[in-house]
XYZ file of N, CA and C in Angstrom:
369
model
N 47.526 -13.303 -9.763
C 46.581 -12.710 -8.242
C 45.619 -12.202 -9.025
N 44.692 -12.392 -8.632
C 43.384 -11.213 -9.188
C 43.430 -10.063 -8.340
N 43.460 -9.037 -8.756
C 43.507 -7.431 -8.171
C 41.702 -7.487 -7.369
N 41.888 -6.751 -5.945
C 40.936 -7.248 -5.306
C 40.301 -5.603 -5.489
N 38.645 -5.685 -5.482
C 38.114 -3.976 -5.314
C 38.126 -3.643 -4.488
N 38.379 -2.245 -4.377
C 38.644 -1.536 -3.227
C 37.541 -1.081 -2.642
N 36.043 -1.420 -3.218
C 34.658 -0.873 -2.729
C 34.798 -1.983 -1.130
N 34.851 -1.506 0.030
C 34.335 -2.178 1.116
C 32.708 -2.372 1.070
N 32.572 -3.872 1.486
C 30.831 -4.151 1.720
C 30.149 -3.258 2.233
N 30.777 -2.855 3.672
C 29.885 -1.801 4.539
C 29.584 -0.365 3.747
N 30.242 -0.054 2.472
C 29.868 1.077 1.672
C 28.602 0.800 1.242
N 28.177 -0.474 1.018
C 26.796 -0.694 0.526
C 25.670 -0.932 1.523
N 24.305 -0.090 1.159
C 23.099 -0.898 2.214
C 22.762 -2.021 2.604
N 22.914 -2.358 3.596
C 22.864 -3.747 4.138
C 21.706 -4.111 5.579
N 20.886 -4.544 4.920
C 19.803 -4.902 5.660
C 19.889 -6.509 6.247
N 19.599 -6.535 7.640
C 19.572 -7.891 8.586
C 18.255 -7.620 9.073
N 18.161 -9.336 9.462
C 16.721 -9.761 10.125
C 16.678 -11.166 10.344
N 15.839 -11.428 11.545
C 15.999 -13.239 11.615
C 15.060 -13.526 11.116
N 15.300 -14.951 10.505
C 14.342 -15.631 9.533
C 13.591 -16.601 10.996
N 12.440 -16.775 11.244
C 11.957 -17.677 11.946
C 12.020 -19.262 11.163
N 11.458 -18.930 9.806
C 11.582 -19.901 9.110
C 12.820 -20.622 9.001
N 13.919 -19.979 8.554
C 15.496 -20.214 8.782
C 15.863 -20.633 9.643
N 15.292 -20.257 10.646
C 15.993 -20.352 12.458
C 17.565 -19.591 12.332
N 17.738 -18.768 11.345
C 19.239 -17.700 11.291
C 18.696 -16.193 11.177
N 19.917 -15.778 11.401
C 19.569 -14.149 10.701
C 20.105 -14.187 9.397
N 19.655 -12.986 8.820
C 19.855 -13.212 7.116
C 20.174 -11.843 6.994
N 21.338 -11.607 6.254
C 21.735 -10.413 5.957
C 21.641 -10.544 4.224
N 21.159 -8.980 3.917
C 21.296 -8.776 2.311
C 21.511 -7.489 1.918
N 22.186 -7.516 0.751
C 22.516 -6.092 0.272
C 21.745 -5.871 -0.836
N 20.432 -4.981 -0.847
C 19.614 -4.670 -1.719
C 20.043 -4.226 -3.262
N 21.135 -3.458 -2.930
C 21.675 -2.577 -4.087
C 22.725 -3.914 -5.107
N 22.859 -5.217 -4.591
C 23.424 -6.192 -5.457
C 22.330 -7.294 -5.542
N 21.889 -7.659 -6.585
C 20.915 -8.478 -7.148
C 21.495 -9.833 -6.152
N 20.976 -10.529 -5.473
C 20.936 -12.082 -5.075
C 22.153 -11.973 -4.081
N 22.526 -10.603 -3.680
C 23.871 -10.908 -2.660
C 23.371 -11.167 -1.164
N 23.522 -12.340 -0.450
C 22.801 -12.323 0.901
C 23.698 -13.154 1.468
N 23.300 -13.430 2.901
C 24.389 -14.431 3.278
C 23.479 -14.716 4.863
N 23.875 -15.540 5.603
C 23.440 -15.733 6.835
C 24.093 -16.307 7.954
N 23.683 -16.329 9.231
C 25.093 -16.526 10.504
C 24.369 -16.781 11.752
N 24.376 -17.272 12.686
C 23.588 -17.697 14.026
C 23.204 -16.304 14.638
N 24.361 -15.186 14.342
C 23.843 -14.078 14.905
C 23.776 -12.633 14.072
N 23.091 -11.723 14.161
C 23.292 -10.663 13.322
C 24.745 -10.094 12.844
N 25.267 -10.431 13.664
C 27.168 -9.776 13.814
C 27.790 -10.813 12.577
N 27.192 -12.022 13.038
C 28.156 -13.200 12.060
C 27.366 -12.850 10.779
N 25.989 -12.770 10.563
C 25.800 -12.370 9.108
C 25.818 -11.487 8.107
N 26.232 -10.352 9.007
C 26.833 -9.331 8.482
C 28.433 -9.375 7.905
N 28.888 -10.188 8.904
C 30.531 -10.768 8.563
C 30.204 -10.977 7.316
N 29.684 -12.512 7.241
C 29.389 -13.244 6.166
C 29.172 -12.194 4.660
N 27.881 -11.158 4.937
C 27.599 -10.607 4.155
C 28.727 -9.329 3.447
N 29.382 -9.177 3.956
C 30.596 -8.269 3.643
C 31.526 -9.048 2.842
N 31.974 -10.425 3.528
C 32.298 -11.330 2.348
C 31.867 -11.223 1.172
N 30.564 -11.928 1.107
C 29.906 -12.254 0.144
C 29.882 -11.108 -1.193
N 29.693 -9.639 -0.746
C 29.757 -8.708 -1.108
C 31.190 -8.351 -1.857
N 32.160 -8.369 -1.253
C 33.808 -8.405 -1.586
C 33.783 -9.432 -3.065
N 33.366 -10.464 -2.818
C 33.772 -12.129 -3.792
C 32.774 -11.549 -4.696
N 31.640 -10.936 -4.648
C 30.712 -10.544 -5.695
C 31.218 -9.256 -6.788
N 31.903 -8.745 -6.140
C 32.371 -7.205 -6.619
C 33.910 -7.773 -6.962
N 34.394 -8.518 -6.731
C 35.804 -9.223 -7.674
C 35.591 -9.836 -8.373
N 34.316 -10.732 -8.838
C 34.247 -11.549 -9.942
C 33.618 -10.441 -10.838
N 32.719 -9.418 -10.553
C 32.069 -8.592 -11.837
C 33.636 -7.945 -12.264
N 34.543 -7.838 -11.103
C 35.632 -6.857 -12.013
C 36.343 -7.817 -12.826
N 36.650 -9.308 -12.456
C 37.499 -10.062 -13.213
C 36.709 -10.391 -14.615
N 35.193 -10.137 -14.637
C 34.779 -10.579 -15.829
C 34.417 -9.482 -16.782
N 34.894 -8.118 -15.974
C 35.107 -6.934 -16.773
C 33.629 -6.287 -16.735
N 32.485 -6.387 -15.609
C 31.646 -6.327 -15.726
C 31.662 -4.734 -14.875
N 30.606 -3.832 -14.746
C 30.796 -2.731 -14.102
C 30.236 -2.981 -12.866
N 30.563 -1.967 -11.711
C 30.799 -2.682 -9.998
C 29.528 -1.512 -9.877
N 28.512 -1.949 -9.031
C 27.586 -0.678 -8.335
C 27.741 -0.368 -7.713
N 27.400 1.176 -7.781
C 28.071 2.083 -6.953
C 26.782 2.234 -5.667
N 27.517 2.121 -4.808
C 26.940 1.990 -3.397
C 25.621 3.572 -3.149
N 24.458 3.124 -2.775
C 23.465 4.335 -2.486
C 23.964 5.391 -1.549
N 24.776 5.011 -0.403
C 25.369 5.537 -0.007
C 26.190 7.082 -0.316
N 26.507 6.933 -1.548
C 27.154 8.081 -2.134
C 26.342 8.637 -2.780
N 25.092 8.160 -2.978
C 24.236 9.022 -4.051
C 23.348 10.069 -3.091
N 23.301 11.287 -3.709
C 22.185 12.110 -3.109
C 21.112 12.259 -3.145
N 20.194 12.241 -1.774
C 18.843 12.098 -1.668
C 18.570 13.361 -1.217
N 17.787 14.407 -2.305
C 17.260 15.606 -2.326
C 15.837 15.866 -1.915
N 15.192 14.454 -1.649
C 13.799 14.208 -1.375
C 12.611 14.797 -2.443
N 13.316 14.722 -3.625
C 12.235 14.671 -4.703
C 12.210 13.817 -5.495
N 11.159 13.171 -5.953
C 10.765 12.299 -6.815
C 9.463 12.696 -7.980
N 9.849 12.493 -9.080
C 9.036 13.047 -10.205
C 8.553 11.641 -10.637
N 6.867 12.009 -10.640
C 6.164 10.985 -11.144
C 4.913 11.532 -12.235
N 5.302 10.685 -13.138
C 4.218 10.959 -14.688
C 2.892 9.777 -13.835
N 1.908 10.777 -13.692
C 0.517 10.331 -13.455
C -0.665 9.621 -14.206
N -1.568 8.801 -14.515
C -2.387 8.687 -15.224
C -3.353 10.108 -15.089
N -4.130 10.777 -16.075
C -5.019 11.666 -15.761
C -5.808 11.676 -14.741
N -6.737 10.492 -14.697
C -7.558 10.015 -13.880
C -7.273 9.937 -12.156
N -5.656 9.222 -12.231
C -5.236 9.387 -10.927
C -5.167 10.698 -10.181
N -4.110 11.395 -11.232
C -3.901 12.864 -10.590
C -5.265 13.622 -10.056
N -6.183 13.033 -10.995
C -7.449 14.082 -10.484
C -8.188 13.506 -9.332
N -8.012 12.448 -8.845
C -8.604 11.539 -8.259
C -7.551 12.167 -6.802
N -6.389 12.068 -6.973
C -5.566 12.460 -5.865
C -6.196 14.150 -5.512
N -5.796 15.084 -6.506
C -6.412 16.123 -6.203
C -7.562 16.355 -5.386
N -8.696 15.723 -5.687
C -9.786 15.987 -5.051
C -9.578 15.116 -3.698
N -8.570 13.845 -3.319
C -8.914 13.667 -1.952
C -8.146 14.490 -1.004
N -7.274 14.913 -1.523
C -5.993 16.078 -1.309
C -7.011 17.464 -0.784
N -8.043 17.585 -1.560
C -8.838 18.996 -1.188
C -9.780 18.640 -0.330
N -10.369 17.267 0.012
C -11.299 17.162 0.988
C -10.764 17.065 1.967
N -9.428 16.814 2.072
C -8.036 16.871 3.670
C -8.086 18.348 3.861
N -7.820 18.939 2.973
C -7.588 20.390 3.585
C -6.222 20.496 2.672
N -5.474 19.565 2.313
C -3.777 19.616 2.532
C -3.622 19.514 0.810
N -2.319 20.022 0.572
C -1.609 20.247 -0.692
C -1.832 18.295 -1.540
N -1.505 18.308 -2.700
C -1.516 16.905 -3.445
C -0.216 16.623 -2.820
N 0.634 17.149 -3.006
C 2.491 16.352 -2.338
C 1.991 15.764 -1.075
N 1.155 16.722 0.015
C 1.137 16.108 0.912
C 0.502 15.031 1.354
N -0.865 14.789 0.404
C -1.470 13.319 0.347
C -0.816 12.579 -0.118
N -0.005 12.940 -1.133
C 0.500 11.860 -1.584
C 2.127 11.121 -0.862
N 2.452 11.699 -0.170
C 3.491 11.440 0.739
C 2.829 10.624 2.075
N 1.530 11.178 2.496
C 0.776 10.663 3.485
C 0.808 9.338 2.861
N -0.077 9.001 1.651
C -0.329 7.444 0.900
C 1.121 6.734 0.560
N 2.148 7.329 0.306
C 3.512 6.911 -0.007
C 3.825 6.014 1.163
N 3.935 6.478 2.443
C 4.171 6.843 3.598
C 3.493 5.517 4.826
N 1.972 5.560 4.390
C 0.989 4.522 4.831
C 1.395 3.619 4.283
N 1.809 2.883 2.781
C 1.594 1.906 2.009
C 3.403 1.476 2.271
N 4.180 2.182 2.883
C 5.443 1.788 3.076
C 5.541 1.104 4.607
N 4.646 1.286 5.471
C 4.839 0.715 6.683
C 4.623 2.204 7.575
N 4.988 3.343 7.253
C 5.500 4.263 8.467
C 4.163 5.124 8.651
N 4.190 5.649 9.531
C 3.245 7.009 10.254
C 3.723 8.326 9.681
N 2.374 8.937 9.058
C 3.302 10.301 8.772
C 2.301 11.456 9.435
N 2.776 12.167 9.878
C 1.809 13.120 10.972
C 0.839 14.067 9.645
N 1.004 13.971 8.615
C 0.118 14.954 7.841
C -1.467 14.839 8.256
N -1.743 13.468 8.481
C -3.320 12.957 8.602
C -3.279 12.197 9.800
N -2.389 11.850 10.511
C -2.400 11.037 11.535
C -3.103 11.424 12.990
């Protein structure tokens, strides 16, 4: 009998949404490439996803492959280091100056707008 990996599927980030195209609920585990499930309800899709995650982890363990660590166990300190081309950095600095805010605030505004969230800096 294979040893079962003790990381519960719920430890991983899980996303669930309704797919009009497929006419069902789809659940994904973005941290585990290709791990997805579906169901008639969101709860059923998540339950199936937990089973799919467990199976995926068991197979990786049996094959001697590393087990991905859940992001929930990783610390998010709010910092991101970016290396920018000089021309982009200059353009961001000039735009931030026009808005009367820091480059950091302006970059946060641009990222949150592109990511679909409104940020109060320029809203």
